[in-house]
Short mmCIF file of C-alpha atoms in Angstrom, two decimals:
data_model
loop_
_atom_site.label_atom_id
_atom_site.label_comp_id
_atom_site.label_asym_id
_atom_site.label_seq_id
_atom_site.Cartn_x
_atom_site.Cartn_y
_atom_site.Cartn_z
CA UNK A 292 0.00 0.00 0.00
CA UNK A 293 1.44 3.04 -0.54
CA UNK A 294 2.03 6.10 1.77
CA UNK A 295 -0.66 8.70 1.39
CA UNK A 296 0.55 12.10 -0.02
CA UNK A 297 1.81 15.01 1.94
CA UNK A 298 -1.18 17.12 1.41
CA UNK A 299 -3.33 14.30 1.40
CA UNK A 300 -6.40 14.77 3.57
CA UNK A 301 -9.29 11.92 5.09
CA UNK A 302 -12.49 12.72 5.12
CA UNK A 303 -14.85 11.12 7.99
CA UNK A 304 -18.51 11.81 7.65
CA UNK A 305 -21.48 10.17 9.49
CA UNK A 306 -25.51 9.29 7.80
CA UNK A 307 -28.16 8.95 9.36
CA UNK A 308 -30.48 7.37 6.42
CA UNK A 309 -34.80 7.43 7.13
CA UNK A 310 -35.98 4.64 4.81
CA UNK A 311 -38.78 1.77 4.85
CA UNK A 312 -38.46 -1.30 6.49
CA UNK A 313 -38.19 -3.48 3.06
CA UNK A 314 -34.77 -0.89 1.89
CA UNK A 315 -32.92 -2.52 4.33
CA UNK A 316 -31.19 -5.45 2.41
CA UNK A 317 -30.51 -3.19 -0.26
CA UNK A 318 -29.25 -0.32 1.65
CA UNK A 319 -26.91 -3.19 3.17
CA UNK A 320 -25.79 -4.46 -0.25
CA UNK A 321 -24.91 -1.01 -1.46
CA UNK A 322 -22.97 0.11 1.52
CA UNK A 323 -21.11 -3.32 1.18
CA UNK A 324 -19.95 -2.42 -2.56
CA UNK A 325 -18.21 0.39 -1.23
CA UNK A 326 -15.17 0.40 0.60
CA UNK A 327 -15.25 3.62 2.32
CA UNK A 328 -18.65 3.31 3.92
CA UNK A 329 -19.79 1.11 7.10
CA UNK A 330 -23.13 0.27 8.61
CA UNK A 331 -22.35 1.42 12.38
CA UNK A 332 -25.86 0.81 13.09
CA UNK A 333 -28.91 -1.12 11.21
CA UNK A 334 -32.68 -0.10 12.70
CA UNK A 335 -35.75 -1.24 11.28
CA UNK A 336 -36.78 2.13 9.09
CA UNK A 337 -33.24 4.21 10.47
CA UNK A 338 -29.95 3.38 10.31
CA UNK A 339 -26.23 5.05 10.60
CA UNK A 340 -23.78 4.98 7.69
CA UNK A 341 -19.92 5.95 8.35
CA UNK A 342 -17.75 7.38 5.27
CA UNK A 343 -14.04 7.42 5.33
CA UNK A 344 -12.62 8.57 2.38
CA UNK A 345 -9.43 10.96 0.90
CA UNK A 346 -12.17 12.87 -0.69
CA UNK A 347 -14.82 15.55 0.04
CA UNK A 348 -16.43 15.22 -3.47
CA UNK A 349 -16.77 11.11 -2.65
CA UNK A 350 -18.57 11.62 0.76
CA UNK A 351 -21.45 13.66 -1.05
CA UNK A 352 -21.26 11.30 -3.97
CA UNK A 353 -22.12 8.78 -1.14
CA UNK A 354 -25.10 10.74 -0.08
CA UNK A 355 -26.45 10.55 -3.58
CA UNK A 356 -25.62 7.27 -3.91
CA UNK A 357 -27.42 6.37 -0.70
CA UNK A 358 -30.64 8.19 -1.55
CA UNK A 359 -30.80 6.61 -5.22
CA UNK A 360 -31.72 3.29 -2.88
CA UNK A 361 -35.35 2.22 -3.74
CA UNK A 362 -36.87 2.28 -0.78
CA UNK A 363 -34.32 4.94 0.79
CA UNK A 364 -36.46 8.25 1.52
CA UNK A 365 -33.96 10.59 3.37
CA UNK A 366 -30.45 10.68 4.12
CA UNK A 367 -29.36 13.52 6.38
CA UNK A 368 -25.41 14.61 7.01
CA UNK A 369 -24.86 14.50 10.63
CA UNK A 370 -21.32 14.72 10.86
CA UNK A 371 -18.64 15.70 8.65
CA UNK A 372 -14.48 16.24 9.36
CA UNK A 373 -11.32 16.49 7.61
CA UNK A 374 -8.41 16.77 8.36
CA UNK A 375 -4.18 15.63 6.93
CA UNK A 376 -3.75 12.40 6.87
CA UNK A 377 -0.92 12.66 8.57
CA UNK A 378 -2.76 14.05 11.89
CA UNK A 379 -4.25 10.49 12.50
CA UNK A 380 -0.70 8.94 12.91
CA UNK A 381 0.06 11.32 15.96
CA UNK A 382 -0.56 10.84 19.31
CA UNK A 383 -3.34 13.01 20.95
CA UNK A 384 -1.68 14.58 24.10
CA UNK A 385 -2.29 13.82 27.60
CA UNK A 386 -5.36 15.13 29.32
CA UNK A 387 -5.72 16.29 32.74
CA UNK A 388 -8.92 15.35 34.08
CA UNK A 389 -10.95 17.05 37.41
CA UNK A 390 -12.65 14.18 39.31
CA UNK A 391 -15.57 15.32 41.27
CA UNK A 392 -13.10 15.72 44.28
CA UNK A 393 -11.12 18.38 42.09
CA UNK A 394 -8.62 16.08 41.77
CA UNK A 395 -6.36 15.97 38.87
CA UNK A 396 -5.97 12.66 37.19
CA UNK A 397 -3.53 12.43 34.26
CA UNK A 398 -5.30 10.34 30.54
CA UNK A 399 -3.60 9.29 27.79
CA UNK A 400 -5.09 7.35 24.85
#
């Protein structure tokens, strides 16, 4: 696999899709022929799609994609972030956390 570019960026976007109770095999199928996108949650007339991909023009290709389901009646864009690809290799810094006694606790991921 090979490195992604410098300047490269990932783009992480979250669905929430409305649709009838018979869409969901085929909203299953379709999310399955695409690489970038996850079920992180299957309900009976909702459900929540994930999208990882190195491009902002894919994720709303994705929403289109989704709605063009039969049976598919909304899908709404909850959550959308980018940032270098890069960024997701470093560590997130420490945390210093207040417990309820005002104590300070140290976290690290």
């Amino acid at each position: 696999m090979n490195a992604p570019a410098p300047d490269a960026e990932v783009h992480i976007a979250s669905f929430v899709i409305q649709h009838r109770e018979t869409a969901a095999d085929a909203l299953a199928a379709m999310i399955r022929e695409h690489a970038d996108l996850d079920l992180a949650l299957a309900g009976g007339t909702r459900s929540v799609v994930i999208c990882e991909s190195a491009d902002r023009h894919a994720v709303m290709a994705r929403v289109d994609q989704l709605q063009a389901v039969p049976g598919v009646l909304n899908v709404l864009l909850v959550y959308h972030h980018a940032e270098p690809a890069h960024a997701l290799d470093e560590a997130l810094p420490s945390l210093s956390i207040l417990s309820a006694t005002g104590e300070a606790h140290e976290h690290t991921s």
